Amino acid sequence: MDKKVKNIYEIFKLIVECSYDGIYVTDGEANTIFVNKSYETITGIPRSKLIGSNMEKLVKEGYFNESASLKAIAAKKEVTISQTLKTGKAIFVTSTPIFNEKKEIIYVMTNVRDMEELQRLETELSLTKKLAEKYRKEIENIKKYTIYNENFITNNFKMQRVLNLINDAAKFNTPILLQGETGTGKTYLARMIHELSPRSEEDFFEINCSSLPEGLVESELFGYERGAFTGALSSGKKGIFELANNSTLFLDEISELTLETQAKLLKVLETGKVLRIGGEKYIDVNIRLVSATNANLLDLVKSGKFRKDLFYRINVIQVEIPAIRNRKEDIEPLLAKFLNYYNSKYGLEKIFSKDVYEILINYSWPGNIREIKNLVEQMIIVSKENEIEYQNLPEHMLVNIVDKIETRDIEKFCKCCMEEYAKMPLKEATEKFQKKIIEQLLEKGNTRAKISKLLKVNPSTITRKMTK
């Protein structure tokens, strides 16, 4: 053999020997001419017992139940079989015939894989995929929780506990009741529950029970069949329960439902079936219910205005959302958040004056987060200067504090004018000072009566000085 050819042969032999798969080679008459190390490892058969032996003989001797090499020679094409060895072990075998120029088979190369190993790898891959999917969902939930937690700003311990409870409870289909004053973010938290739940791929459905037209509450909730009542659509209509099937349904202000509607709602929740108005067939529904109210449901239960059985059905997990006045540490970051948001929205760079900031921080905010958001937008729009002054605040926020602020303005004005008036004759300085301070108070929109009150003089004195 030529030295170059011999070197190539040795290289290929080394490559095949290192193959992870078992390699079995016969000539065109099915005589074994090569077996690599992996084949020995997979089958447990020493190559010394195979090389030189014909495949028909090996099958008769029971080394394996059938030969893919023989089948490939007979069919003159590639053949794949599951082969059983003498030990009972199953292997996956693919035999490929190799032809010469005359279309004669000169070799058959067989590729062998361990079925048990393949099954093990398949099982491991399946488990890995499941684990990866589990981690993906957990990471997605963490991301969603982080996003919601960042947007629902809080430095308050009680509010942080609420967010943690929602994060834990969202994974289950348990009904949740959100209770809190208007504007505390019940709708936002309901959406958070949905986004953190296994139903997050579906649309979120919400309905405000207090806004439903009287007489149409049940048709909105449960739907109706064609011709169910005068004015009904000829096609009928799905109710919110059908639309929210396999998703989350948020019933806001649930306390506003009538006792009759409450009874029908309870039946839907207990049976998982809804009956349209005018219908005869029950429809299966699978919803995750989140309810909310700013009323005290226990008081309503005691007074007979809310069904006790429905209360316990929707109140599996109760979430009490604290009012802003009970978490004052959240006012400052919320003001900053909405100020930045509306500045960005309207392309402005407005700031709160020191006086306004002090008022906003100490205000009780009966409308909670909604009031903060709406007021910040209002002040940004109505203020003419970049610095938002107390004149831009609503009247109800200025009660008992305007006098204090304007008195401070007067004091500040006095200090600024001391050097200027110190060099004048007393009479001239006094008249000039009075004129300046009255002009300043008028510019701020104060009436004569208000100015006289601030300066603690008779209104006629202010009138006389203004005339002069």
Short mmCIF file of C-alpha atoms in Angstrom, two decimals, residues 131-448:
data_model
loop_
_atom_site.label_atom_id
_atom_site.label_comp_id
_atom_site.label_asym_id
_atom_site.label_seq_id
_atom_site.Cartn_x
_atom_site.Cartn_y
_atom_site.Cartn_z
CA LEU A 131 -37.50 22.52 33.89
CA ALA A 132 -36.55 25.27 31.44
CA GLU A 133 -40.24 26.07 30.89
CA LYS A 134 -40.82 26.14 34.64
CA TYR A 135 -37.89 28.51 35.14
CA ARG A 136 -39.04 30.62 32.19
CA LYS A 137 -42.48 31.05 33.75
CA GLU A 138 -40.99 31.78 37.17
CA ILE A 139 -38.62 34.37 35.68
CA GLU A 140 -41.53 35.86 33.72
CA ASN A 141 -43.58 36.08 36.92
CA ILE A 142 -40.67 37.65 38.78
CA LYS A 143 -40.26 40.19 35.97
CA LYS A 144 -43.98 40.97 35.98
CA TYR A 145 -44.02 41.23 39.78
CA THR A 146 -40.98 43.50 39.69
CA ILE A 147 -42.56 45.72 37.04
CA TYR A 148 -45.82 45.99 38.95
CA ASN A 149 -44.01 46.46 42.24
CA GLU A 150 -41.93 49.26 40.74
CA ASN A 151 -45.01 50.96 39.26
CA PHE A 152 -47.07 50.50 42.42
CA ILE A 153 -44.70 52.64 44.46
CA THR A 154 -44.59 51.97 48.18
CA ASN A 155 -42.23 52.34 51.09
CA ASN A 156 -44.92 51.25 53.50
CA PHE A 157 -44.62 47.93 55.34
CA LYS A 158 -48.35 47.15 55.21
CA MET A 159 -48.56 47.91 51.49
CA GLN A 160 -45.50 45.76 50.82
CA ARG A 161 -47.23 42.89 52.62
CA VAL A 162 -50.25 43.40 50.34
CA LEU A 163 -48.03 43.13 47.25
CA ASN A 164 -46.35 40.00 48.60
CA LEU A 165 -49.74 38.41 49.35
CA ILE A 166 -50.96 39.17 45.83
CA ASN A 167 -47.79 37.72 44.31
CA ASP A 168 -48.27 34.45 46.25
CA ALA A 169 -52.04 34.16 45.75
CA ALA A 170 -51.98 35.00 42.02
CA LYS A 171 -50.61 31.54 41.15
CA PHE A 172 -53.82 29.86 42.31
CA ASN A 173 -57.43 30.08 41.10
CA THR A 174 -58.69 31.11 44.53
CA PRO A 175 -61.21 34.01 44.60
CA ILE A 176 -59.73 37.23 45.93
CA LEU A 177 -61.58 40.16 47.50
CA LEU A 178 -59.90 43.58 47.35
CA GLN A 179 -61.16 46.06 49.92
CA GLY A 180 -60.12 49.68 50.21
CA GLU A 181 -61.20 53.26 49.72
CA THR A 182 -61.80 54.69 46.29
CA GLY A 183 -58.60 55.50 44.43
CA THR A 184 -56.34 53.12 46.34
CA GLY A 185 -55.53 51.09 43.21
CA LYS A 186 -57.93 48.13 43.38
CA THR A 187 -58.25 47.87 39.58
CA TYR A 188 -54.47 48.09 39.18
CA LEU A 189 -53.96 45.29 41.72
CA ALA A 190 -56.63 43.15 40.02
CA ARG A 191 -54.68 43.45 36.76
CA MET A 192 -51.51 42.57 38.64
CA ILE A 193 -53.17 39.38 39.94
CA HIS A 194 -54.14 38.44 36.37
CA GLU A 195 -50.69 39.15 34.91
CA LEU A 196 -49.00 37.03 37.60
CA SER A 197 -51.44 34.13 37.18
CA PRO A 198 -51.33 31.11 34.83
CA ARG A 199 -54.16 32.82 32.90
CA SER A 200 -52.03 35.81 31.90
CA GLU A 201 -52.02 34.80 28.21
CA GLU A 202 -55.77 35.46 28.09
CA ASP A 203 -57.45 38.90 28.06
CA PHE A 204 -58.31 40.53 31.38
CA PHE A 205 -62.02 41.27 31.84
CA GLU A 206 -63.47 43.84 34.22
CA ILE A 207 -66.90 45.29 34.88
CA ASN A 208 -68.01 47.94 37.34
CA CYS A 209 -71.22 46.69 38.94
CA SER A 210 -72.25 50.20 39.99
CA SER A 211 -72.15 51.46 36.39
CA LEU A 212 -74.43 48.77 34.94
CA PRO A 213 -77.80 50.17 33.81
CA GLU A 214 -80.66 49.10 36.06
CA GLY A 215 -82.56 46.23 34.44
CA LEU A 216 -79.59 45.18 32.30
CA VAL A 217 -77.29 43.91 35.06
CA GLU A 218 -78.07 40.23 34.55
CA SER A 219 -77.92 40.44 30.76
CA GLU A 220 -74.45 42.02 31.02
CA LEU A 221 -73.25 39.42 33.48
CA PHE A 222 -74.90 36.27 32.14
CA GLY A 223 -75.91 37.14 28.56
CA TYR A 224 -79.21 36.45 26.81
CA GLU A 225 -80.72 34.42 23.98
CA ARG A 226 -82.36 35.96 20.92
CA GLY A 227 -85.80 37.40 21.65
CA ALA A 228 -85.27 37.16 25.41
CA PHE A 229 -86.74 40.65 25.91
CA THR A 230 -87.76 43.74 23.97
CA GLY A 231 -84.70 45.37 22.43
CA ALA A 232 -82.56 42.22 22.63
CA LEU A 233 -80.18 41.57 19.74
CA SER A 234 -81.53 39.07 17.24
CA SER A 235 -78.30 37.09 17.56
CA GLY A 236 -78.38 37.01 21.36
CA LYS A 237 -75.40 38.10 23.41
CA LYS A 238 -72.66 36.56 25.50
CA GLY A 239 -72.38 37.79 29.07
CA ILE A 240 -69.13 38.79 30.75
CA PHE A 241 -68.82 35.35 32.35
CA GLU A 242 -68.77 33.65 28.94
CA LEU A 243 -66.36 36.22 27.51
CA ALA A 244 -64.00 35.74 30.46
CA ASN A 245 -63.97 31.94 30.17
CA ASN A 246 -60.49 30.59 31.05
CA SER A 247 -59.42 34.06 32.11
CA THR A 248 -59.75 36.48 35.05
CA LEU A 249 -62.97 38.39 35.74
CA PHE A 250 -62.80 41.50 37.91
CA LEU A 251 -66.10 42.59 39.45
CA ASP A 252 -65.56 46.08 40.84
CA GLU A 253 -68.05 47.53 43.37
CA ILE A 254 -69.61 44.08 43.80
CA SER A 255 -71.56 45.43 46.79
CA GLU A 256 -73.83 47.30 44.34
CA LEU A 257 -75.44 44.10 43.01
CA THR A 258 -79.03 43.41 44.05
CA LEU A 259 -79.77 40.43 46.29
CA GLU A 260 -81.46 38.67 43.36
CA THR A 261 -78.38 39.10 41.16
CA GLN A 262 -76.15 38.05 44.06
CA ALA A 263 -78.07 34.74 44.28
CA LYS A 264 -77.54 34.04 40.57
CA LEU A 265 -73.88 35.01 40.81
CA LEU A 266 -73.41 32.60 43.72
CA LYS A 267 -74.94 29.76 41.67
CA VAL A 268 -72.55 30.43 38.77
CA LEU A 269 -69.56 30.42 41.12
CA GLU A 270 -70.65 27.18 42.82
CA THR A 271 -71.59 25.21 39.68
CA GLY A 272 -69.24 26.71 37.10
CA LYS A 273 -72.24 27.00 34.77
CA VAL A 274 -74.11 30.03 33.47
CA LEU A 275 -77.63 30.22 32.08
CA ARG A 276 -78.39 33.04 29.66
CA ILE A 277 -81.60 35.02 30.10
CA GLY A 278 -84.22 33.18 28.07
CA GLY A 279 -81.90 30.20 27.67
CA GLU A 280 -82.56 26.53 28.44
CA LYS A 281 -79.03 25.17 28.25
CA TYR A 282 -76.32 25.73 30.85
CA ILE A 283 -72.91 26.84 29.55
CA ASP A 284 -69.70 25.75 31.29
CA VAL A 285 -67.46 28.62 32.37
CA ASN A 286 -64.05 28.56 34.01
CA ILE A 287 -63.16 31.94 35.46
CA ARG A 288 -60.86 33.25 38.17
CA LEU A 289 -62.87 35.81 40.15
CA VAL A 290 -61.39 38.94 41.67
CA SER A 291 -63.89 41.21 43.44
CA ALA A 292 -63.52 44.68 44.89
CA THR A 293 -65.50 47.14 46.99
CA ASN A 294 -64.98 50.26 49.04
CA ALA A 295 -67.91 49.29 51.28
CA ASN A 296 -67.74 47.23 54.46
CA LEU A 297 -69.25 43.95 53.26
CA LEU A 298 -69.59 42.54 56.79
CA ASP A 299 -71.77 45.51 57.75
CA LEU A 300 -73.83 44.95 54.60
CA VAL A 301 -74.18 41.26 55.50
CA LYS A 302 -75.41 42.18 58.99
CA SER A 303 -77.92 44.65 57.56
CA GLY A 304 -79.18 42.07 55.04
CA LYS A 305 -77.95 43.97 51.97
CA PHE A 306 -75.33 41.40 50.97
CA ARG A 307 -75.66 37.63 51.00
CA LYS A 308 -73.61 35.93 53.69
CA ASP A 309 -72.98 32.82 51.57
CA LEU A 310 -71.75 34.94 48.64
CA PHE A 311 -69.51 36.94 50.98
CA TYR A 312 -67.71 33.78 52.11
CA ARG A 313 -67.58 32.48 48.52
CA ILE A 314 -65.73 35.54 47.17
CA ASN A 315 -63.71 36.22 50.33
CA VAL A 316 -61.37 33.21 50.32
CA ILE A 317 -58.41 35.60 50.28
CA GLN A 318 -59.08 39.11 51.55
CA VAL A 319 -56.73 41.96 50.71
CA GLU A 320 -57.07 45.20 52.69
CA ILE A 321 -55.49 48.10 50.82
CA PRO A 322 -54.42 50.92 53.17
CA ALA A 323 -55.38 54.51 52.36
CA ILE A 324 -52.68 57.02 51.45
CA ARG A 325 -53.19 58.96 54.69
CA ASN A 326 -52.12 55.77 56.50
CA ARG A 327 -48.95 55.44 54.46
CA LYS A 328 -47.67 59.00 54.24
CA GLU A 329 -44.19 57.80 53.30
CA ASP A 330 -45.62 56.95 49.84
CA ILE A 331 -46.91 60.47 49.07
CA GLU A 332 -43.54 61.96 48.15
CA PRO A 333 -42.47 59.23 45.66
CA LEU A 334 -45.97 59.21 44.11
CA LEU A 335 -45.85 62.99 43.60
CA ALA A 336 -42.42 62.63 41.99
CA LYS A 337 -43.60 59.76 39.79
CA PHE A 338 -46.65 61.61 38.43
CA LEU A 339 -44.77 64.90 38.07
CA ASN A 340 -42.12 63.16 35.93
CA TYR A 341 -44.79 61.29 33.98
CA TYR A 342 -46.82 64.36 33.01
CA ASN A 343 -43.74 66.50 32.39
CA SER A 344 -42.60 63.84 29.93
CA LYS A 345 -46.09 63.50 28.42
CA TYR A 346 -46.50 67.22 27.77
CA GLY A 347 -42.83 68.05 27.11
CA LEU A 348 -42.49 70.30 30.19
CA GLU A 349 -40.05 70.72 33.07
CA LYS A 350 -42.27 71.98 35.86
CA ILE A 351 -41.48 71.69 39.56
CA PHE A 352 -43.36 72.26 42.81
CA SER A 353 -42.55 75.34 44.85
CA LYS A 354 -41.51 74.76 48.43
CA ASP A 355 -44.89 75.95 49.72
CA VAL A 356 -46.88 73.72 47.35
CA TYR A 357 -44.70 70.74 48.14
CA GLU A 358 -45.28 71.24 51.87
CA ILE A 359 -49.04 71.42 51.33
CA LEU A 360 -49.14 68.30 49.16
CA ILE A 361 -47.05 66.27 51.60
CA ASN A 362 -49.29 67.15 54.55
CA TYR A 363 -52.62 66.86 52.74
CA SER A 364 -54.88 63.91 53.72
CA TRP A 365 -55.70 62.84 50.11
CA PRO A 366 -59.24 61.44 50.58
CA GLY A 367 -59.19 60.38 46.90
CA ASN A 368 -55.93 58.48 47.43
CA ILE A 369 -53.64 57.65 44.47
CA ARG A 370 -56.25 58.67 41.89
CA GLU A 371 -56.53 62.12 43.47
CA ILE A 372 -52.74 62.55 43.53
CA LYS A 373 -52.46 61.61 39.87
CA ASN A 374 -55.33 63.84 38.70
CA LEU A 375 -54.24 66.84 40.79
CA VAL A 376 -50.64 66.71 39.57
CA GLU A 377 -51.83 66.67 35.95
CA GLN A 378 -54.22 69.55 36.63
CA MET A 379 -51.53 71.73 38.25
CA ILE A 380 -49.04 71.05 35.46
CA ILE A 381 -51.62 72.16 32.87
CA VAL A 382 -52.99 75.27 34.63
CA SER A 383 -49.72 76.70 35.99
CA LYS A 384 -48.24 79.37 33.74
CA GLU A 385 -44.77 79.31 35.24
CA ASN A 386 -42.33 76.42 35.48
CA GLU A 387 -42.59 76.56 39.25
CA ILE A 388 -46.04 75.47 40.42
CA GLU A 389 -47.23 77.92 43.10
CA TYR A 390 -49.96 77.52 45.70
CA GLN A 391 -52.32 79.69 43.58
CA ASN A 392 -52.60 76.68 41.25
CA LEU A 393 -53.98 74.48 44.02
CA PRO A 394 -57.74 73.86 44.35
CA GLU A 395 -59.57 76.05 46.87
CA HIS A 396 -60.40 73.17 49.22
CA MET A 397 -56.68 72.51 49.77
CA LEU A 398 -55.98 76.09 50.79
CA VAL A 399 -58.32 76.25 53.78
CA ASN A 400 -56.45 77.31 56.95
CA ILE A 401 -53.09 77.53 55.17
CA VAL A 402 -53.33 80.50 52.75
CA ASP A 403 -53.07 83.05 55.52
CA LYS A 404 -50.01 81.28 56.87
CA ILE A 405 -48.31 81.23 53.47
CA GLU A 406 -49.13 84.84 52.59
CA THR A 407 -48.03 86.03 56.01
CA ARG A 408 -44.73 84.29 55.31
CA ASP A 409 -44.59 86.08 51.94
CA ILE A 410 -45.06 89.41 53.68
CA GLU A 411 -42.30 88.61 56.15
CA LYS A 412 -40.00 87.62 53.29
CA PHE A 413 -40.88 90.86 51.47
CA CYS A 414 -40.09 92.92 54.56
CA LYS A 415 -36.65 91.38 54.90
CA CYS A 416 -35.87 92.00 51.22
CA CYS A 417 -36.84 95.68 51.47
CA MET A 418 -35.01 96.56 54.70
CA GLU A 419 -31.83 97.78 53.01
CA GLU A 420 -33.69 99.76 50.34
CA TYR A 421 -35.96 101.65 52.79
CA ALA A 422 -33.37 102.06 55.56
CA LYS A 423 -31.81 105.07 53.75
CA MET A 424 -35.13 106.92 53.20
CA PRO A 425 -36.94 109.33 55.49
CA LEU A 426 -39.37 107.39 57.70
CA LYS A 427 -42.57 108.82 56.17
CA GLU A 428 -41.42 108.17 52.59
CA ALA A 429 -40.19 104.66 53.41
CA THR A 430 -43.45 103.84 55.18
CA GLU A 431 -45.63 104.98 52.26
CA LYS A 432 -43.44 103.21 49.70
CA PHE A 433 -43.44 100.01 51.73
CA GLN A 434 -47.24 100.06 52.15
CA LYS A 435 -47.72 100.64 48.43
CA LYS A 436 -45.38 97.79 47.45
CA ILE A 437 -46.89 95.25 49.82
CA ILE A 438 -50.50 96.09 48.80
CA GLU A 439 -49.54 95.85 45.10
CA GLN A 440 -47.92 92.45 45.67
CA LEU A 441 -51.00 91.08 47.43
CA LEU A 442 -53.28 92.43 44.69
CA GLU A 443 -51.16 90.77 42.01
CA LYS A 444 -51.75 87.44 43.73
CA GLY A 445 -55.51 87.89 43.28
CA ASN A 446 -56.43 88.86 46.82
CA THR A 447 -59.52 90.99 47.47
CA ARG A 448 -59.43 94.17 49.55
#
